[in-house]
Structures are given as structure tokens and as C-alpha cells.
Short mmCIF file of C-alpha atoms and ligand atoms in Angstrom, two decimals:
data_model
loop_
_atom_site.label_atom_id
_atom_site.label_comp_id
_atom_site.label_asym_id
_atom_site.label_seq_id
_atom_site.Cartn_x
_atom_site.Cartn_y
_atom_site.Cartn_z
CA UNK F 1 94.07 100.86 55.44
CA UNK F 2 91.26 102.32 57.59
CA UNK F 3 88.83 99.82 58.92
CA UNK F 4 85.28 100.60 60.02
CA UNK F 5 84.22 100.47 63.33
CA UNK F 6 83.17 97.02 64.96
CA UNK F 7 85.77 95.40 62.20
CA UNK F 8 88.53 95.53 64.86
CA UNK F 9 91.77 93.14 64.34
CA UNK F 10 90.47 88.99 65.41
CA UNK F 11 87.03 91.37 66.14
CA UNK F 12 83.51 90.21 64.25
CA UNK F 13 82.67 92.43 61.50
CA UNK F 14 79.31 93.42 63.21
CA UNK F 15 78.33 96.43 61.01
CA UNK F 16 75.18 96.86 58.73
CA UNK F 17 75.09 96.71 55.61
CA UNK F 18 74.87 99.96 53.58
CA UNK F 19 71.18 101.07 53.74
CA UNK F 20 69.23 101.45 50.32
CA UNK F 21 70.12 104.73 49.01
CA UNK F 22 66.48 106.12 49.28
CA UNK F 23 64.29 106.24 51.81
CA UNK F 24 61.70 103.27 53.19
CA UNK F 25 58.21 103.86 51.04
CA UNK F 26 54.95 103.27 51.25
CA UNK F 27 54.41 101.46 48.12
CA UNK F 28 51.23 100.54 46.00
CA UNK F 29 50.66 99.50 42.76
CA UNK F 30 50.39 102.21 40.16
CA UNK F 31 48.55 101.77 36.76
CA UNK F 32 51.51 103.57 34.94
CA UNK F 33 53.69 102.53 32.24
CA UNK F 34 57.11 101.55 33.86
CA UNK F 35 58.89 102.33 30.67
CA UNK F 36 58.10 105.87 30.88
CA UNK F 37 60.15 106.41 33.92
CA UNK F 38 62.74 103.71 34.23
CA UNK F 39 65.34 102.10 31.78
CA UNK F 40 64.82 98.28 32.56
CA UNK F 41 67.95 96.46 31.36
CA UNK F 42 66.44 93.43 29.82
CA UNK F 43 69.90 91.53 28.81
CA UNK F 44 71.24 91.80 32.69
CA UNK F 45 69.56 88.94 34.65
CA UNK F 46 70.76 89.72 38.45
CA UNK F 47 67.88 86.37 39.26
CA UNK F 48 65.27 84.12 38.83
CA UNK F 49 62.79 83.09 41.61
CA UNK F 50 59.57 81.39 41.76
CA UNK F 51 57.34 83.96 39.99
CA UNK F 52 59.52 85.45 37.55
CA UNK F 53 62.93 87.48 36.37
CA UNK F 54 65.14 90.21 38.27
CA UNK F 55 66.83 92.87 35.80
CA UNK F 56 68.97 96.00 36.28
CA UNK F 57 67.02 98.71 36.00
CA UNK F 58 68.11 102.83 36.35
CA UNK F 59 65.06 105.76 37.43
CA UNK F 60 64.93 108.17 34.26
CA UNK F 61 64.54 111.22 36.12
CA UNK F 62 67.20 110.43 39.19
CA UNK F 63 70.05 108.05 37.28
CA UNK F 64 68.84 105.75 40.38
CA UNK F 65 70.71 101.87 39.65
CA UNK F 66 67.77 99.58 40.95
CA UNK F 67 66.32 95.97 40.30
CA UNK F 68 63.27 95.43 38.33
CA UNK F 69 61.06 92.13 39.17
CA UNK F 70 58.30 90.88 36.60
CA UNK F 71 55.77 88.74 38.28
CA UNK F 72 53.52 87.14 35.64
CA UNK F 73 50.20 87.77 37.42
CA UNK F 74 46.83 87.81 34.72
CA UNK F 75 44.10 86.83 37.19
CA UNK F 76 42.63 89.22 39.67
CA UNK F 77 43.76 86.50 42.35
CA UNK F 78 47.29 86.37 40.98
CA UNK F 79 47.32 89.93 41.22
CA UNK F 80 46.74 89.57 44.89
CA UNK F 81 49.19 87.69 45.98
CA UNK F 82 51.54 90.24 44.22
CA UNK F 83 49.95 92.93 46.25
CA UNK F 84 49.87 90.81 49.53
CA UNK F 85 53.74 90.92 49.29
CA UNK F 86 53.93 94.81 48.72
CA UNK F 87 51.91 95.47 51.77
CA UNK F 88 54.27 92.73 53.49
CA UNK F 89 57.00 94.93 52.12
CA UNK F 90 55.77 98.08 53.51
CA UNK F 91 56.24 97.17 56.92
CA UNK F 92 59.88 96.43 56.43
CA UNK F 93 62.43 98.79 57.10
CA UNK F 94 65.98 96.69 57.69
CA UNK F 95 69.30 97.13 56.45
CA UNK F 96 69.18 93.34 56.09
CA UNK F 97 65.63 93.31 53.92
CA UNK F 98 65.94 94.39 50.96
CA UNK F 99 63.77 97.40 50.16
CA UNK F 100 60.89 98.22 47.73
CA UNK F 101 61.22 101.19 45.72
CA UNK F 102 57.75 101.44 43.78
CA UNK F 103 55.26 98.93 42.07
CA UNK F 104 53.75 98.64 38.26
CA UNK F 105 50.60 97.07 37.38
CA UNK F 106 50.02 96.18 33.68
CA UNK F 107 47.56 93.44 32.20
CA UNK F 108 49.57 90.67 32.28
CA UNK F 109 52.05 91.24 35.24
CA UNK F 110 53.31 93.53 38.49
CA UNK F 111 56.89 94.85 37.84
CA UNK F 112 58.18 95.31 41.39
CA UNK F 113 61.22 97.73 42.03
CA UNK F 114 63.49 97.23 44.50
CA UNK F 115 66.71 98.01 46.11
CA UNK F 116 69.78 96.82 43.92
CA UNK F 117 71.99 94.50 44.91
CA UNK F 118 75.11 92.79 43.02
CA UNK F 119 76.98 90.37 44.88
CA UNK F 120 74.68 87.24 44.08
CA UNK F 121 73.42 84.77 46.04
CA UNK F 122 74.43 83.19 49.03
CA UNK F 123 73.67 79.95 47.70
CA UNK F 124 76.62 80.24 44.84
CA UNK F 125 79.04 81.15 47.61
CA UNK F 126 78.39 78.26 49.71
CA UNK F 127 79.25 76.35 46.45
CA UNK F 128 81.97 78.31 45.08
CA UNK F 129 85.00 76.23 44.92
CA UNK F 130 86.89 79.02 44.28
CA UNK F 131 85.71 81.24 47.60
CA UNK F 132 87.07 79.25 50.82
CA UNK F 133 84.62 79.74 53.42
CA UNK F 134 85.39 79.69 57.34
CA UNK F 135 83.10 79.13 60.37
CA UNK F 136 83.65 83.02 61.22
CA UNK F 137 82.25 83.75 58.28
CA UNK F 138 79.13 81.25 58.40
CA UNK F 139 78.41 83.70 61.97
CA UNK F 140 79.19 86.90 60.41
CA UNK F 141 76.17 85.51 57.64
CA UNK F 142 73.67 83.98 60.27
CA UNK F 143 74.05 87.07 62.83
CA UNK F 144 73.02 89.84 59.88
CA UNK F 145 70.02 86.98 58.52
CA UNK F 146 69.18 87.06 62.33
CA UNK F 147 68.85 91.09 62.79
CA UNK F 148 66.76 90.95 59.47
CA UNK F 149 64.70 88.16 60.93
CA UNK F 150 64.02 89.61 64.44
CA UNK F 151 62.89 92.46 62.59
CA UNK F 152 60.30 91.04 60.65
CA UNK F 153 59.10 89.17 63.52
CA UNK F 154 58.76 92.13 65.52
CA UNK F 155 56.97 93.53 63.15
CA UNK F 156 54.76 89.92 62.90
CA UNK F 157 55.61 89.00 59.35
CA UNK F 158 56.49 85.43 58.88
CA UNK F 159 59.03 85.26 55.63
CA UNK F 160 58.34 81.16 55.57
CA UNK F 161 60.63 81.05 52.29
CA UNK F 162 64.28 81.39 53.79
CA UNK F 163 67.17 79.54 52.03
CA UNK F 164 70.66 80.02 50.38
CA UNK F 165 69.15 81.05 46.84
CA UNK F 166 66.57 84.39 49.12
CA UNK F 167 69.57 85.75 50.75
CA UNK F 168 71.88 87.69 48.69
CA UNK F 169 75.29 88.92 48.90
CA UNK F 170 75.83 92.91 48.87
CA UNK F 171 79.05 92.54 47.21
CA UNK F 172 82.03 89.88 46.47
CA UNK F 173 84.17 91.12 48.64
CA UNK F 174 81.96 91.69 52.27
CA UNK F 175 80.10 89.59 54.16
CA UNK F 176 77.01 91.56 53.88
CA UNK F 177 73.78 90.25 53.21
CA UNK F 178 70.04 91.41 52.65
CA UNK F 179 67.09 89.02 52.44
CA UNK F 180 64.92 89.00 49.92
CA UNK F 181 61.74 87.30 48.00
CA UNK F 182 59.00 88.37 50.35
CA UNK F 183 56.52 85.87 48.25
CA UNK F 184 55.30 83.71 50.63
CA UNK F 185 55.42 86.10 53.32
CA UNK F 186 52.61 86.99 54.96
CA UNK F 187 51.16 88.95 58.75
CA UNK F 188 51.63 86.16 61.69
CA UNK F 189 47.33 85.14 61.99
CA UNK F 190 47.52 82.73 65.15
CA UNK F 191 46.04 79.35 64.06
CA UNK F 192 46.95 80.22 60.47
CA UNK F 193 48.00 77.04 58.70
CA UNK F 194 50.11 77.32 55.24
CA UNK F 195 49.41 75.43 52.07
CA UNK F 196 52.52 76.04 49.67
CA UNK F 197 53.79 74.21 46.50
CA UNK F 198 56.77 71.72 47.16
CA UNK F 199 59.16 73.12 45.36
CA UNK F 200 62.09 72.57 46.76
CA UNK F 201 61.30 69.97 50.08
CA UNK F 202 64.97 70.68 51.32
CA UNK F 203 64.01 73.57 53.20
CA UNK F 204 60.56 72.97 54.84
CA UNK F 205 59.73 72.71 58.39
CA UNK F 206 57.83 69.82 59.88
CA UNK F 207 54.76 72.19 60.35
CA UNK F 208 54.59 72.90 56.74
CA UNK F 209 54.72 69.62 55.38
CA UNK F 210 52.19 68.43 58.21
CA UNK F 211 49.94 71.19 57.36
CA UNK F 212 50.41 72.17 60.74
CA UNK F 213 49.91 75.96 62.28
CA UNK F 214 52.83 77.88 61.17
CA UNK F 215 54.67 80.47 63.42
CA UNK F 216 58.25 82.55 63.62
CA UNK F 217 59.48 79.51 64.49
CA UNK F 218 58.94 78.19 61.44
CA UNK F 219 62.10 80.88 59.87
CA UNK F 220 63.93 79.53 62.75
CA UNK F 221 63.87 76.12 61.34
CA UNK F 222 64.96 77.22 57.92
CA UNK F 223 67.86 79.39 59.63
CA UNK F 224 69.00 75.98 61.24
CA UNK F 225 69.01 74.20 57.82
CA UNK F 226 71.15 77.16 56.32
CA UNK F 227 73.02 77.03 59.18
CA UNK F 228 73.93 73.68 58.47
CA UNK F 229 74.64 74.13 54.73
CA UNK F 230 77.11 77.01 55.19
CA UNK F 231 79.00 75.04 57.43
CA UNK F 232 79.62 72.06 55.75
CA UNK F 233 78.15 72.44 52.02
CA UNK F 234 75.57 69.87 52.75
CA UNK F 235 72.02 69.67 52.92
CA UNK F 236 70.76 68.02 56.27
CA UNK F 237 67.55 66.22 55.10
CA UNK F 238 68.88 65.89 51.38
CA UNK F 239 67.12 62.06 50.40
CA UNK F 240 67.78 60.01 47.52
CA UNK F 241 64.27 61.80 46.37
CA UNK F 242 61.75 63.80 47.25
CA UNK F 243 59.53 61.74 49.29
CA UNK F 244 62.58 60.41 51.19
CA UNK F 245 63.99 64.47 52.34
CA UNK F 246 59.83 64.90 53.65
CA UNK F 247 60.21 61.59 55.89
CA UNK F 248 64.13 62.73 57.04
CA UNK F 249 62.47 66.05 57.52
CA UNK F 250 59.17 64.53 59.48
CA UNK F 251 61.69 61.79 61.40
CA UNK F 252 63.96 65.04 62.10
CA UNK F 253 66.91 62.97 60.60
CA UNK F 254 69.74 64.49 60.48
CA UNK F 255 73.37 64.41 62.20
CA UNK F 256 76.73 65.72 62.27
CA UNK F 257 78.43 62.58 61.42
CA UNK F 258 80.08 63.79 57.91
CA UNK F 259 83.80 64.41 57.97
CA UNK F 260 82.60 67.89 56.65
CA UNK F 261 81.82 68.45 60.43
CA UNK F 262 85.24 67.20 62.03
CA UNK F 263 86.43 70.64 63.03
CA UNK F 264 83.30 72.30 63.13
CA UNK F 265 82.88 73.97 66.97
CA UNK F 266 80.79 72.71 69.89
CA UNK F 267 79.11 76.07 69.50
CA UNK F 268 77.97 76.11 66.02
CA UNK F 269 76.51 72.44 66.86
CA UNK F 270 74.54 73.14 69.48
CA UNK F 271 73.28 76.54 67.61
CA UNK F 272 71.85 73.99 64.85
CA UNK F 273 70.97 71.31 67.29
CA UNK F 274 68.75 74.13 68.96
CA UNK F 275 66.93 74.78 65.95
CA UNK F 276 66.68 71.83 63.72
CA UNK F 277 63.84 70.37 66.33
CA UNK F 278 60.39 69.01 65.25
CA UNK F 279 58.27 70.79 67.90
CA UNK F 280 58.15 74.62 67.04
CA UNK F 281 57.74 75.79 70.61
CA UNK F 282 60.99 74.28 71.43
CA UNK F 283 63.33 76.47 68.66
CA UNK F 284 65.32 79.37 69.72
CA UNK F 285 63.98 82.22 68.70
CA UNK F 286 65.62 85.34 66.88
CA UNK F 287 66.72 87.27 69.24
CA UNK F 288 67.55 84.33 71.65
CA UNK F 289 69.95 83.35 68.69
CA UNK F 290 71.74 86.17 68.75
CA UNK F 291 72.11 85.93 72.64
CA UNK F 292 73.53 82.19 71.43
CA UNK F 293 76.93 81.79 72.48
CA UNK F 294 77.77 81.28 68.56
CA UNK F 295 76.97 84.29 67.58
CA UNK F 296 77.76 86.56 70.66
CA UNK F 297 80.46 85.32 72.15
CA UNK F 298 83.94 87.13 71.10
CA UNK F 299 86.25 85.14 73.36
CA UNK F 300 84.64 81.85 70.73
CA UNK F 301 85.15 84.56 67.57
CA UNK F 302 88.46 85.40 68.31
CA UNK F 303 89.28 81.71 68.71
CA UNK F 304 87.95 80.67 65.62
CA UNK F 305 89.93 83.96 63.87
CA UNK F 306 93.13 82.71 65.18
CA UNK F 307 92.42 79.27 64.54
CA UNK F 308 90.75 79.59 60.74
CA UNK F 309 88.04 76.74 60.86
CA UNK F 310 87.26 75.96 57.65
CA UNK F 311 83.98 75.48 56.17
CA UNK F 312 85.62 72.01 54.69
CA UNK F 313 83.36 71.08 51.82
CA UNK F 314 83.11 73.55 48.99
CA UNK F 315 80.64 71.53 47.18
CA UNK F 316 76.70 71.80 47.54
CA UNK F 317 74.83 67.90 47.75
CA UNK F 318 72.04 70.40 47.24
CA UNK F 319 71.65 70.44 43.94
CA UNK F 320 68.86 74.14 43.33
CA UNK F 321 66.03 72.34 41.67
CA UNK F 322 65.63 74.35 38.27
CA UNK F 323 62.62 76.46 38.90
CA UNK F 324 59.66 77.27 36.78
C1 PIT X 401 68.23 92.56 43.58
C2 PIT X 401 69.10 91.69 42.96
C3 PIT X 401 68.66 90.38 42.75
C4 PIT X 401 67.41 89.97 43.14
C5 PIT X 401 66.56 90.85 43.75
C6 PIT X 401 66.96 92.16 43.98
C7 PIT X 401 65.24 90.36 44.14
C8 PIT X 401 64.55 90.89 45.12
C9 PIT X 401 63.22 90.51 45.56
C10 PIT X 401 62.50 89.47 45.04
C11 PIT X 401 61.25 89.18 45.53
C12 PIT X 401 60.70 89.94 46.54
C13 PIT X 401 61.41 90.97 47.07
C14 PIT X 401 62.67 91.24 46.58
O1 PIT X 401 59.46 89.63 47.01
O2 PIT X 401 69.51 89.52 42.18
O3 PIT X 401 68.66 93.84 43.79
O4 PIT X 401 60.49 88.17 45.03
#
């Protein structure tokens, strides 16, 4: 069969995913009925998140296949937030973000739609028993959350709500991936400190739970902590509760002493070890990342082709905490 270019034999599959099949838009919230231009598939449930459900949803006038996502907002502040993350949204045009195709404001809600993807969630292929995964492929999934993270942070957006469950998979069959639930994203403000709910305590960095100033180092942390996860199906900080993963997170404990790691490379390690630290200033970066030897060096690629390291554990100790 004909392979694409950059998918070369032992190579790294280092091609974009496929763009959204319109072009990047300037969106804003229009007062219009949604159901007067677009079909929304109310049985199909592609997701849930924080704020609300993700459907299938087709464009009457263009036959269009996109997602629809209905954000209960009632009060003028709610409503805000909705909008903040449309305007963050604007700003982002990345094969690897997933992109916003228009905006609906009713009374009770904000129906955002968006670029449609159906592979599902990284998350449920980290835990898939059925869907062996191998170190090249835990690269081939940082690299692309990388690009779509240097990106943002070029363009000075923070997403500070990465984790297996906001990256999704463009298909079952490729590694491709596009980040989404821009949320809690918000414009980098130096000196800007972040009060979120603790939702899920797995996945936030020392800053956040200190009430600290958050920065793009603050993804970088989160990309260490999926990092981990894809490589081993385990949750670094993971406590016997909640208050227990915020002091392993605040004590920065954490190893690789789980049979999980055994085969895991020297690379891969010390790409974690470079992120997972306590003081912000200290993290790698994005693009420093993807100058990491884990990600860019083919001699350690074609190695771990010939070889096949497996991602040993199929099975998730991080249990998704059912969400509201
Ligand atoms: C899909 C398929 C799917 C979920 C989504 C899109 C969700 C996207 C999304 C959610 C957000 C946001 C931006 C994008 O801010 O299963 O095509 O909360």
C-alpha cells in the first residue's frame, strides 16, 4: 500500500493530522436559533466534559458532519466564561486544536460548534485492554500534543486543563490527535494566579493547588503526568484519596519504581523526570520538548520500532472521576 510521507518503514509517523474541513473563523455568539440551520443529533453522545454534552451535529445548508456542545450557562457571568473560551478559540489555528465552527446563544445555554472528531478519547485508549500500546506510540501522541501546545503558547494562551479525557483520537486506526476543551483556558496575564474547582486533583500542578502564579509551564506539568500515564497506565500522584494525590502532588512524589516501567527507555524517563518538577521555571518547555531526545531522536525511534517496547499495563489506576 502507499504510505504518506514522513511514515517511512522503522520512520516516526510525523504528519498532521487532517485539518478541519473549513476554514479557521472568527467566531461570536449569535442570537439565532441553532435548529434552524443545523440537524443536532441528540441520541449520538461523542462526550461529556465539565460544562455539558457533545453531539453529532450536520450544517443544513452544506451537509457539513460537525460536533455540537451545550454549555448550560443562565447567568450573565456564566455566559462569560462561555464567551471567554470562544475568544480563546479564535486565536487558535492548529491541526492539533480542534477548531470552532460557529457559536449559539439561547436563554439558558451557548451551543458551541466545532470541528468533528470520532476516534474518542485518549484516555479510553490508554485503558483499552484490547488496543496494545507501545512506547513509539506514547511519542508519536506527546510530539502532536506538543506542536498543539507550542502553538497555543506562542500565541500566549495557557490551556491549564490538559489530560487523557481533553485529547481526542482522530480515528481508531491513526495516531492522530487534536486537543480540545478550551474551558479553562485563558490569555497568559503575568502574575495571574488561577482559582479552579478540584475536580479531578490527578492532574494539577503544584502552582495550582498552591494558588500560586500560573504560567505555560503549568501545561508542561500536565504533559509530564500524561506522559507518565501512557507509558505505563498509571497515574503518578494517584493517593488512596484526594487529600493524599494534593500532598504526593505538593511533595512531588512520584517514581518509576512499578514493574510497569521495567522496559520503559532512559529517554522517555528523563523526558518525564524533566517535567514532573515542583518549580515551574525549571520544566522544559514546548518546543524544548520537542528538541528532547525522546521525541526527536530517530536513531532512539528506530530502536524502539525494532525492539517493540510495550506500554506494559493496559489498565488505568486512574479511575475518571464521574463528572457533573
Ligand atoms: C468532537 C468530538 C468530541 C468532543 C468534542 C468535539 C469537544 C470539543 C470541545 C469541547 C470544549 C471546548 C472545545 C472543544 O472548549 O467527542 O468533535 O469544551
Amino acid at each position: 500500500t502507499h504510505k504518506e510521507p514522513g511514515a517511512g518503514v522503522g520512520g516516526l509517523d510525523t504528519t498532521p493530522p487532517p485539518a478541519a474541513p473549513f476554514n479557521h473563523r472568527i467566531v461570536s455568539a449569535k442570537p439565532n436559533q441553532i435548529r434552524n440551520f443545523y440537524t443536532i443529533n441528540w441520541q449520538e453522545v461523542l462526550g461529556g466534559g465539565r460544562f455539558g454534552q457533545v453531539h453529532k451535529c450536520v450544517e443544513n445548508s452544506s451537509g457539513l458532519t460537525l460536533a455540537a456542545k451545550v454549555i448550560k450557562a443562565r447567568s450573565q457571568k456564566e455566559k462569560e466564561v462561555v464567551k471567554n473560551e470562544i475568544q480563546v478559540m479564535n486565536n487558535l489555528d492548529h491541526a492539533n486544536l480542534i477548531q470552532l465552527y460557529a457559536a449559539y446563544e439561547s436563554r439558558n445555554d451557548i451551543i458551541l460548534v466545532l470541528e468533528y472528531v470520532g476516534g474518542g478519547e485518549l484516555f479510553d485508549r490508554i485503558i483499552d485492554e484490547n488496543y496494545t500500546l507501545m512506547e513509539l506510540d506514547a511519542v508519536v501522541f506527546i510530539r502532536q500534543i506538543c506542536d498543539g501546545l507550542q502553538h497555543m503558547h506562542k500565541m500566549s494562551v495557557l490551556h491549564l486543563d490538559l489530560k487523557p479525557e481533553n485529547i481526542l483520537c482522530v480515528s481508531r486506526v491513526t495516531n492522530k490527535i487534536k486537543i480540545i476543551d478550551f474551558g479553562l483556558a485563558r490569555i497568559y496575564k503575568p502574575r495571574e494566579k488561577l482559582r479552579v474547582n478540584f475536580g479531578t486533583p490527578e492532574f494539577l500542578a503544584p502552582e495550582v493547588i498552591n494558588y500560586d502564579f500560573v504560567s505555560f509551564n503549568t501545561d508542561m506539568w500536565s504533559l509530564g503526568v500524561i506522559t507518565y500515564m501512557l507509558l505505563s497506565g498509571l497515574c503518578p500522584f494517584l493517593g488512596d484519596d484526594d487529600n493524599q494525590t494534593l500532598n504526593n502532588i505538593l511533595a512531588c512524589q512520584w517514581n518509576f519504581e512499578e514493574q510497569e516501567f521495567v522496559d520503559t527507555s532512559e529517554e522517555a524517563k528523563d523526558f518525564i523526570r524533566r517535567l514532573l518538577i515542583v518549580n515551574k521555571s525549571w520544566r522544559m518547555g514546548a518546543s524544548e520538548s520537542l528538541r528532547h531526545p525522546w521525541l526527536s531522536d530517530s536513531a532512539l525511534h528506530h530502536r524502539l520500532y525494532t525492539k517493540k517496547t510495550m506500554c506494559r499495563s493496559r489498565r488505568s489506576s486512574c479511575v475518571p472521576t464521574t463528572e457533573s
